[in-house]
PDB file of C-alpha atoms in Angstrom:
ATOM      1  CA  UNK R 125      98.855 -25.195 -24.503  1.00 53.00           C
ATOM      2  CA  UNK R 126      98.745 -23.924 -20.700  1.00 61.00           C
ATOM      3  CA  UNK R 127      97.032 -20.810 -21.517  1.00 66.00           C
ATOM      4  CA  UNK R 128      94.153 -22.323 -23.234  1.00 67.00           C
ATOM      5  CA  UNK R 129      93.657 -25.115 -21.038  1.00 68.00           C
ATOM      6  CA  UNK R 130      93.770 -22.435 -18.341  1.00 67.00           C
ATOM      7  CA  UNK R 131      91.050 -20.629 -20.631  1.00 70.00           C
ATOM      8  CA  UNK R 132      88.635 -23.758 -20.475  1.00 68.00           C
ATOM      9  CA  UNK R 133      89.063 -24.422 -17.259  1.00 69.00           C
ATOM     10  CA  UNK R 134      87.605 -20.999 -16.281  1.00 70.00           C
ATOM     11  CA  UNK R 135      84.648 -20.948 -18.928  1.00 70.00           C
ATOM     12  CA  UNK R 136      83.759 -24.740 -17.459  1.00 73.00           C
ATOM     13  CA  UNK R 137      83.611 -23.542 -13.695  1.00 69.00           C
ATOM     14  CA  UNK R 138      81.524 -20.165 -14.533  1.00 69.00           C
ATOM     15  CA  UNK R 139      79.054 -22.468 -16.849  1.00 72.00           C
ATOM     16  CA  UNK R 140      78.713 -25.219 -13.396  1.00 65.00           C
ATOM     17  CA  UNK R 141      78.538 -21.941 -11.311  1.00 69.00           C
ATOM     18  CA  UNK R 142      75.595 -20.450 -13.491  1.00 64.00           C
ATOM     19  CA  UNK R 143      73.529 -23.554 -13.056  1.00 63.00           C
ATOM     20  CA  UNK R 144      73.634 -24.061  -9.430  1.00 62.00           C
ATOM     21  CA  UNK R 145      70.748 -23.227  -7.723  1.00 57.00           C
ATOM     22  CA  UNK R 146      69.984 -20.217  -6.170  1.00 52.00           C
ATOM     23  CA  UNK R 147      70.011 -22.757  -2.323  1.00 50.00           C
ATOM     24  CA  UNK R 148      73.525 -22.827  -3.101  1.00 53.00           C
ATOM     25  CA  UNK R 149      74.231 -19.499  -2.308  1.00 51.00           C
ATOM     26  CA  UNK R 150      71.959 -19.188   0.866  1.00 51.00           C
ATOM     27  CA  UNK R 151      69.350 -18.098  -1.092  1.00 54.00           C
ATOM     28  CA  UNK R 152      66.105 -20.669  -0.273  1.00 54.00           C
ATOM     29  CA  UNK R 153      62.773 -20.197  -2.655  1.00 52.00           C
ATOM     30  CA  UNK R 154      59.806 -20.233  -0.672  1.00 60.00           C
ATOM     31  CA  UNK R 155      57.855 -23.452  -0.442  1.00 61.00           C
ATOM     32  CA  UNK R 156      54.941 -24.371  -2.844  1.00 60.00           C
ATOM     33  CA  UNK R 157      56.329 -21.337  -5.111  1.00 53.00           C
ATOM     34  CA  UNK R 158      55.122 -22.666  -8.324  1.00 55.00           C
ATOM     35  CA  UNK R 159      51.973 -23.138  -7.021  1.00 56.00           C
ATOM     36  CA  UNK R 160      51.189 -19.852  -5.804  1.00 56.00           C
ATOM     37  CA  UNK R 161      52.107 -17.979  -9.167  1.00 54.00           C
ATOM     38  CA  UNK R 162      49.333 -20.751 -10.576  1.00 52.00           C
ATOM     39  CA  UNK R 163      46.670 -19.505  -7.976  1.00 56.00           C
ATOM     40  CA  UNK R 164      47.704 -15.949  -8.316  1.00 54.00           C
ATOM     41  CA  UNK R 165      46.718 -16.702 -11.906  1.00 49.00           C
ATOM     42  CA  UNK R 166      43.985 -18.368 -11.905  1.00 56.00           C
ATOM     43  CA  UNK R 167      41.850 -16.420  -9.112  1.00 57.00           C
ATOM     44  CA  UNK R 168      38.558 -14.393  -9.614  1.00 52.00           C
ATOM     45  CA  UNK R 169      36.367 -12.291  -7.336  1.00 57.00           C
ATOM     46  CA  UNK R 170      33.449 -13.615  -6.212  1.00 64.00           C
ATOM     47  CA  UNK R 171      30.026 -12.471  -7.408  1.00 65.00           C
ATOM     48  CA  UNK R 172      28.207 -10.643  -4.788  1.00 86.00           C
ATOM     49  CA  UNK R 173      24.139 -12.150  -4.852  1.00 91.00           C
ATOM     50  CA  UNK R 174      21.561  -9.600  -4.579  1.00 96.00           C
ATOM     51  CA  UNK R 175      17.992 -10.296  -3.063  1.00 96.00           C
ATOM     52  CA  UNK R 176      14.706 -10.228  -5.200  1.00 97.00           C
ATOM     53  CA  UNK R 177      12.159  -7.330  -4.379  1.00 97.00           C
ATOM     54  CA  UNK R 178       9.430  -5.348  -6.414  1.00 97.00           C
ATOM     55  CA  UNK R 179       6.572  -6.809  -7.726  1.00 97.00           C
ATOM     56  CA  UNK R 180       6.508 -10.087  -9.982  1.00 97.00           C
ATOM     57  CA  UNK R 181       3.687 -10.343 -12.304  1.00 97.00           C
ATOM     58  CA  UNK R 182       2.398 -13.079 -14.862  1.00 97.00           C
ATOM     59  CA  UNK R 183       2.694 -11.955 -18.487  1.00 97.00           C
ATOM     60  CA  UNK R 184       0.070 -13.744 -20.736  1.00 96.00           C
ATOM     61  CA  UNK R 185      -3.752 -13.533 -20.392  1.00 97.00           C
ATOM     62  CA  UNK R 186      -5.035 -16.210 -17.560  1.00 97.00           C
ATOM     63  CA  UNK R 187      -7.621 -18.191 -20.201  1.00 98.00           C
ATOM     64  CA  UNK R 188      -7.600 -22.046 -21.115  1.00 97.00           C
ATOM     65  CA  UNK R 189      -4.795 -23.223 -23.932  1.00 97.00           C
ATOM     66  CA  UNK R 190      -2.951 -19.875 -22.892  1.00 97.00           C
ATOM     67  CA  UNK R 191       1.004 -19.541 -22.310  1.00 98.00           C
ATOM     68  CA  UNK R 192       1.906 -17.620 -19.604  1.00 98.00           C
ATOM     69  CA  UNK R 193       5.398 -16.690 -18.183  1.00 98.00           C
ATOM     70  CA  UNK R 194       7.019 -14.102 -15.585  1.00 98.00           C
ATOM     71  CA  UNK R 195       6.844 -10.840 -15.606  1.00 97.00           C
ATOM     72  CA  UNK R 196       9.780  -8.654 -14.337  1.00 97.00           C
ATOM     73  CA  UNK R 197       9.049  -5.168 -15.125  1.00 96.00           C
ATOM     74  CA  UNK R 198       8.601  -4.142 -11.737  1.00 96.00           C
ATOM     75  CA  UNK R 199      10.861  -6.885  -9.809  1.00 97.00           C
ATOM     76  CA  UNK R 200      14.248  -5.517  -8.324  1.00 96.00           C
ATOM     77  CA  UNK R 201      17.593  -4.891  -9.067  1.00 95.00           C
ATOM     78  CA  UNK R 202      16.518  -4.169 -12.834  1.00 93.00           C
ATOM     79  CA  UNK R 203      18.186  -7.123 -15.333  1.00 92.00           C
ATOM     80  CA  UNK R 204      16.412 -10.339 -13.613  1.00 95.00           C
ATOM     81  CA  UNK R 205      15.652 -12.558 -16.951  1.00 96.00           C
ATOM     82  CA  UNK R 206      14.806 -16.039 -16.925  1.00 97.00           C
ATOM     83  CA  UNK R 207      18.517 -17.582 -16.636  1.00 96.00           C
ATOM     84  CA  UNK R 208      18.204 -15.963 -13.181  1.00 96.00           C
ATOM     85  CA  UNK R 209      15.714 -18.139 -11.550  1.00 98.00           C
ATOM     86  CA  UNK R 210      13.918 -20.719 -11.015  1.00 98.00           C
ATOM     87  CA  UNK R 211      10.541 -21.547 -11.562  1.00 98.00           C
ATOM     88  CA  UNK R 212       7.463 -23.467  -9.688  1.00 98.00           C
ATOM     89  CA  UNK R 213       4.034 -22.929 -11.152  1.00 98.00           C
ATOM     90  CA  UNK R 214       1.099 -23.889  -9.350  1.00 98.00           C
ATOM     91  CA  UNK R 215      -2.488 -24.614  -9.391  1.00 98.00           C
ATOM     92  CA  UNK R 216      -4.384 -23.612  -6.057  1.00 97.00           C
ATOM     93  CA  UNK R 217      -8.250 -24.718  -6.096  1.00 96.00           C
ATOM     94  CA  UNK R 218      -9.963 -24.331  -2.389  1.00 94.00           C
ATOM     95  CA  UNK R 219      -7.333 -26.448  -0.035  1.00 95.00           C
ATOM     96  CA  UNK R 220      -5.689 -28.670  -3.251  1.00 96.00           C
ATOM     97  CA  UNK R 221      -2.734 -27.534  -4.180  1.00 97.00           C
ATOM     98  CA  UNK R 222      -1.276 -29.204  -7.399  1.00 97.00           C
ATOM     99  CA  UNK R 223       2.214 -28.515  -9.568  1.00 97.00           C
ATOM    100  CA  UNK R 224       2.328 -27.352 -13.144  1.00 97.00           C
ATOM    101  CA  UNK R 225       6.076 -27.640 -13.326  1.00 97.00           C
ATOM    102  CA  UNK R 226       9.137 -25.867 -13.149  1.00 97.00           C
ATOM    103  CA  UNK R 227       9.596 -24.401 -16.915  1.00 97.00           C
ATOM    104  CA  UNK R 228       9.756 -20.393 -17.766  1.00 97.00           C
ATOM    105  CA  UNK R 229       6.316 -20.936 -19.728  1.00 98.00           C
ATOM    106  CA  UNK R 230       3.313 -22.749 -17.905  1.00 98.00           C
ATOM    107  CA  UNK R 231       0.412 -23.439 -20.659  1.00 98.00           C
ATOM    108  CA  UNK R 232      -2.532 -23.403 -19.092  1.00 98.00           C
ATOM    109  CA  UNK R 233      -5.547 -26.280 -19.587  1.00 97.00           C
ATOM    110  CA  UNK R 234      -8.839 -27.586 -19.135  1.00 96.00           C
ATOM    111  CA  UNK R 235      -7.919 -28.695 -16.299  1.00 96.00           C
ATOM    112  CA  UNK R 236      -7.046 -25.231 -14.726  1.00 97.00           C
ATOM    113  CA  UNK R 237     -10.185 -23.762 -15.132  1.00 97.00           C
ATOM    114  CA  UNK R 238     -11.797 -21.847 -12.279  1.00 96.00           C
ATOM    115  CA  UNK R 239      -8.552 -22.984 -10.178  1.00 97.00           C
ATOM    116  CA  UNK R 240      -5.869 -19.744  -9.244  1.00 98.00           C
ATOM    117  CA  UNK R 241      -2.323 -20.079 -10.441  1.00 98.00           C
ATOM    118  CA  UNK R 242       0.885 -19.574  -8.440  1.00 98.00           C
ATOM    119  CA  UNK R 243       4.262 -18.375  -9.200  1.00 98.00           C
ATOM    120  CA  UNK R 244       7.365 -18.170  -7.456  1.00 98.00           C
ATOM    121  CA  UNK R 245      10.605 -17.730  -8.554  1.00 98.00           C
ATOM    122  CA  UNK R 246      14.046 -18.141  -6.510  1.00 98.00           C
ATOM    123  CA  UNK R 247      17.155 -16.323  -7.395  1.00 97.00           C
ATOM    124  CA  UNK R 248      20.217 -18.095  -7.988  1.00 97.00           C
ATOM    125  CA  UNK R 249      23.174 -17.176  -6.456  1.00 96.00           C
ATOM    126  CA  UNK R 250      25.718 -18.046  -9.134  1.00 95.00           C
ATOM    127  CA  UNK R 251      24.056 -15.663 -11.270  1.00 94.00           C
ATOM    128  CA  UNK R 252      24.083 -13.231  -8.756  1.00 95.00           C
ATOM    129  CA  UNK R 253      20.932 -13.122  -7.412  1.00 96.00           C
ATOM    130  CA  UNK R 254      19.168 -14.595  -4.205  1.00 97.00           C
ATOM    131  CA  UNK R 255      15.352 -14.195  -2.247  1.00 97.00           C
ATOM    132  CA  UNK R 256      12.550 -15.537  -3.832  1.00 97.00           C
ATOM    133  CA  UNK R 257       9.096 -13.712  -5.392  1.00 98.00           C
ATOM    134  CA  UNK R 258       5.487 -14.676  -5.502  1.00 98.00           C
ATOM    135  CA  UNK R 259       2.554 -13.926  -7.344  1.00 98.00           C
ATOM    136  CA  UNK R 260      -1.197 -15.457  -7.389  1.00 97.00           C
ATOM    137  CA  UNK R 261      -3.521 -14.605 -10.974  1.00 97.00           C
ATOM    138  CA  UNK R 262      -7.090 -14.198 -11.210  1.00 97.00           C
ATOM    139  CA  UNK R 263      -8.936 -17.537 -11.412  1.00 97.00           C
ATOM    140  CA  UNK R 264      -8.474 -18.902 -14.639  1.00 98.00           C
ATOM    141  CA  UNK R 265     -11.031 -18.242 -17.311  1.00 98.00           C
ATOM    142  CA  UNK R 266     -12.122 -19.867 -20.620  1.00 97.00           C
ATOM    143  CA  UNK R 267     -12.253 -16.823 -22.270  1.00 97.00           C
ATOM    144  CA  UNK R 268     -10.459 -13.098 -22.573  1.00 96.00           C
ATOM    145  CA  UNK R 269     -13.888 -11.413 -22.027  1.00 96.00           C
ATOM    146  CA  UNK R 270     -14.805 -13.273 -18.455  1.00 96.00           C
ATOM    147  CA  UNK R 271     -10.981 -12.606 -17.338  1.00 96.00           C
ATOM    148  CA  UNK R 272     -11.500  -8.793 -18.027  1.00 96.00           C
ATOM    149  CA  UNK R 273     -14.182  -9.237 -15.225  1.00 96.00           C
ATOM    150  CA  UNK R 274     -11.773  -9.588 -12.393  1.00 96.00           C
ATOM    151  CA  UNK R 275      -9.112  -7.117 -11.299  1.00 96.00           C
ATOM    152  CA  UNK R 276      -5.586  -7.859 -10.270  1.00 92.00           C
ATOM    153  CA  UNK R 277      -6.241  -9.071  -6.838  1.00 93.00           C
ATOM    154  CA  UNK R 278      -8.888 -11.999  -8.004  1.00 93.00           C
ATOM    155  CA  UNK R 279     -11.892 -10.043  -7.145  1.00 94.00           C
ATOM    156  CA  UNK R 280     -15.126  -9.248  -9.454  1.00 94.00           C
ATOM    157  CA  UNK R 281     -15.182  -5.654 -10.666  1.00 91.00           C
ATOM    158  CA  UNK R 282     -18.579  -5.899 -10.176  1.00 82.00           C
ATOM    159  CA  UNK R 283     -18.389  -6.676  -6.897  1.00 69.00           C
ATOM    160  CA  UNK R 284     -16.188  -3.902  -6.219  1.00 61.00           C
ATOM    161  CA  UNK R 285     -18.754  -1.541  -7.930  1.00 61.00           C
ATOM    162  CA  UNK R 286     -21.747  -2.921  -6.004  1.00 61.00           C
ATOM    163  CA  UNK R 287     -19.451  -2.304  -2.630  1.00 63.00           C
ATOM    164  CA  UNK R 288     -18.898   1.640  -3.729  1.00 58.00           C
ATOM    165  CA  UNK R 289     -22.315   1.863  -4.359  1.00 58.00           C
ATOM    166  CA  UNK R 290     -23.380   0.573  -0.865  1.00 61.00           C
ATOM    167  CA  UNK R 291     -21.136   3.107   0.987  1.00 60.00           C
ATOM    168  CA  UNK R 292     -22.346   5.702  -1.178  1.00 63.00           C
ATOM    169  CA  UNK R 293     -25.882   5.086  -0.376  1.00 58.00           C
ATOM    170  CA  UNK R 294     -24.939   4.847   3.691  1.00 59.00           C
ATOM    171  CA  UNK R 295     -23.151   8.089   2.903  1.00 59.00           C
ATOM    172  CA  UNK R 296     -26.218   9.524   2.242  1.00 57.00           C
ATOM    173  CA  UNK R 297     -28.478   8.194   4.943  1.00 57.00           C
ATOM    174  CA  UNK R 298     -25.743   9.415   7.133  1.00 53.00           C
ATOM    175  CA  UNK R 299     -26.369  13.115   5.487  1.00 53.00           C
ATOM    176  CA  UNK R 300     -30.145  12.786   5.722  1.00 53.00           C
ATOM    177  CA  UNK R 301     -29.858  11.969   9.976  1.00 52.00           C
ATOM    178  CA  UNK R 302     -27.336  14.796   9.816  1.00 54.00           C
ATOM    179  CA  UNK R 303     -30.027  16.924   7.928  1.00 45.00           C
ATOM    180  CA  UNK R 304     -33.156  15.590  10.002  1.00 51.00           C
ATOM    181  CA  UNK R 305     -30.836  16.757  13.441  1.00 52.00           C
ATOM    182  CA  UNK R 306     -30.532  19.647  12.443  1.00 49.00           C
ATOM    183  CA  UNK R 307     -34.146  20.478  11.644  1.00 50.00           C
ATOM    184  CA  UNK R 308     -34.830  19.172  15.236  1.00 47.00           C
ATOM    185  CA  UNK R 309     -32.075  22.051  16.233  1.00 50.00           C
ATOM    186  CA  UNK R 310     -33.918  24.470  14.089  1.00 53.00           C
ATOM    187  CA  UNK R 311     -36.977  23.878  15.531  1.00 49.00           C
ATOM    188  CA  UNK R 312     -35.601  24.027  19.231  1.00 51.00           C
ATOM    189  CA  UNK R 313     -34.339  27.550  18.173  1.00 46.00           C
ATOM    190  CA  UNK R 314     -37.820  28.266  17.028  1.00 51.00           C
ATOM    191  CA  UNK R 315     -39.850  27.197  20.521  1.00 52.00           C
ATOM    192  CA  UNK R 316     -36.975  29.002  22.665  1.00 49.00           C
ATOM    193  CA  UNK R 317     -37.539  32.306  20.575  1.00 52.00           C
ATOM    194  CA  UNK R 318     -41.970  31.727  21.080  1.00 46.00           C
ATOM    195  CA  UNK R 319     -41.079  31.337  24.514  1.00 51.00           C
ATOM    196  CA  UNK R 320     -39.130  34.177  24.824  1.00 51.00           C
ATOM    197  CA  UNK R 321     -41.869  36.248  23.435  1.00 48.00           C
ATOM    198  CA  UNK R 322     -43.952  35.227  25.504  1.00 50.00           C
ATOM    199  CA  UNK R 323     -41.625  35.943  28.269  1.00 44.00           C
ATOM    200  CA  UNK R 324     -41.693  39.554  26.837  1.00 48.00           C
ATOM    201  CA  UNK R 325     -45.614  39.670  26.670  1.00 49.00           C
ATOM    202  CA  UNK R 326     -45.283  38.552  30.333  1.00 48.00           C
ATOM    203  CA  UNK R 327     -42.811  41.364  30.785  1.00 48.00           C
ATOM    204  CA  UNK R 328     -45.550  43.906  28.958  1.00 43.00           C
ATOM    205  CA  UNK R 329     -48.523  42.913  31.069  1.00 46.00           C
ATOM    206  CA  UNK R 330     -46.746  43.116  34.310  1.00 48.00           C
ATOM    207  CA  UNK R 331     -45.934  46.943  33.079  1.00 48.00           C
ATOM    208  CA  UNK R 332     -49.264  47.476  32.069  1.00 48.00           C
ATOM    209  CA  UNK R 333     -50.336  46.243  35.990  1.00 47.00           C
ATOM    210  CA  UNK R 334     -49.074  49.043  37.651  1.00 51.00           C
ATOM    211  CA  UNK R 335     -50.233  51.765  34.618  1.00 49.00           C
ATOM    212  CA  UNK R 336     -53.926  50.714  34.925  1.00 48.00           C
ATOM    213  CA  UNK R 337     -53.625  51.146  39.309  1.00 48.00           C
ATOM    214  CA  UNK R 338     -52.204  54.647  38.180  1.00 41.00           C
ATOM    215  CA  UNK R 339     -55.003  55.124  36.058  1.00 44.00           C
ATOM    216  CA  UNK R 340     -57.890  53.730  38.915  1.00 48.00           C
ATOM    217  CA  UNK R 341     -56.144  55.930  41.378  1.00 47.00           C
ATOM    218  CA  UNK R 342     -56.251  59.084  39.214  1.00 47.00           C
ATOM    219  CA  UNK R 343     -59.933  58.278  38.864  1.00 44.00           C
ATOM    220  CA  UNK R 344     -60.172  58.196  42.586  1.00 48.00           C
ATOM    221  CA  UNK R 345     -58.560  61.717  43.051  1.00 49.00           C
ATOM    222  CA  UNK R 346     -61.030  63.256  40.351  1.00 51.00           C
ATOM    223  CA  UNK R 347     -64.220  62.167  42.040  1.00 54.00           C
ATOM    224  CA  UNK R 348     -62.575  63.154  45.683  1.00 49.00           C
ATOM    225  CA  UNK R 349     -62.107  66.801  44.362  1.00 53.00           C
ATOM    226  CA  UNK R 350     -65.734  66.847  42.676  1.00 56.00           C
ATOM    227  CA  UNK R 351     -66.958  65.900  46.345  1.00 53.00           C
ATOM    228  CA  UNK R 352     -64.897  68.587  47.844  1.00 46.00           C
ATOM    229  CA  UNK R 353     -66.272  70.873  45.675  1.00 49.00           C
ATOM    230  CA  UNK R 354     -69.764  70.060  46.003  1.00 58.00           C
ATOM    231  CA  UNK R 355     -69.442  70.258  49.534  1.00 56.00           C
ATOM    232  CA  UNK R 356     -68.391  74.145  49.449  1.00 54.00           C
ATOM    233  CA  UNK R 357     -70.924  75.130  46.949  1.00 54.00           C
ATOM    234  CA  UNK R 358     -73.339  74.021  49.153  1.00 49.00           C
TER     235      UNK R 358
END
């Protein structure tokens, strides 16, 4: 009977001895431990925001009854959609500016007409993207056929045309005083060369001066020798 109480006595003080805590030993678990294997768990990098650039359009003709929304073709980093940002259309007429709301889709009204709209649109940073874009549309029209009148910028094309056709026409007054200057040159050139020959004729009289004195003076000598001679034959 001594040998197995001796037996159950050991197996009782290595089963106390297993469950002590680890303090017991010296060993002390660091504070707040379960809660750091929670965070260590349960963190996740942050999403670095990127700033809007490029160029933000309007998608949708700019006419009366019409739905028109962003356009991000050309708007930077690549991937903006409409879950990205936020919206504030606008209707700008002279100094009154007036909201259309704050939707992805602004339809356009009666209302509108003649007036130019506005859009901006502001990243958001839990989606990863920050900055904001604007973007102002042709006046709006009441049909596709006057809108095709304007170009991007809100100006008439006709306008535009009328403007080329101005500086065209100065172009060419400018080559016609260019043209008439130079005839003026030419004919500069042209009295300068008369009045250098005449210059010359000068030049060929004033030769001619001393020929013709040559000439008297030989006459001179001929009737001295036909005196001479008369004079002895006598």
């Amino acid at each position: 009977m001594k040998m197995r109480q001796w037996i159950a006595v050991a197996l009782t003080a290595a089963t106390v001895i297993a469950a002590c805590p680890a303090a017991a030993f010296g060993e002390a678990l660091p504070e707040n431990y379960a809660g750091e294997q929670a965070e260590s768990v349960q963190e996740v990098p942050a999403v670095q925001a990127v700033s809007l650039s490029g160029e933000l359009k309007i998608k949708g003709p700019v006419i009366i009854n019409s739905a028109i929304s962003a356009d991000y073709e050309k708007v930077l980093p690549q991937g903006v959609a409409d879950d990205c940002v936020n919206f504030l259309w606008e209707s700008i007429t002279g100094d009154k500016t007036t909201e259309l709301g704050r939707q992805a889709v602004c339809t356009l009204t009666e209302a509108d007409l003649d007036s130019r709209i506005r859009l901006t649109i502001a990243g958001i940073p839990e989606k990863g993207f920050t900055g904001s874009l604007t973007v102002l549309s042709i006046p709006v029209c009441r049909t596709a056929e006057e809108a095709a009148r304007y170009n991007e910028d809100g100006t008439l094309k006709e306008e535009t045309a009328e403007e080329t056709t101005d500086k065209e026409t100065s172009d060419e007054e400018i080559t016609d005083e260019e043209f008439t200057d130079k005839e003026v040159t030419d004919k500069e050139v042209t009295d300068k060369e008369i009045s250098d020959e005449e210059f010359s004729d000068e030049e060929i009289s004033d030769e001619e001066i001393p020929d013709e004195e040559i000439y008297d003076e030989g006459i001179s000598h001929a009737g001295l020798e036909e005196t001479v001679f008369d004079e002895l034959a006598s």
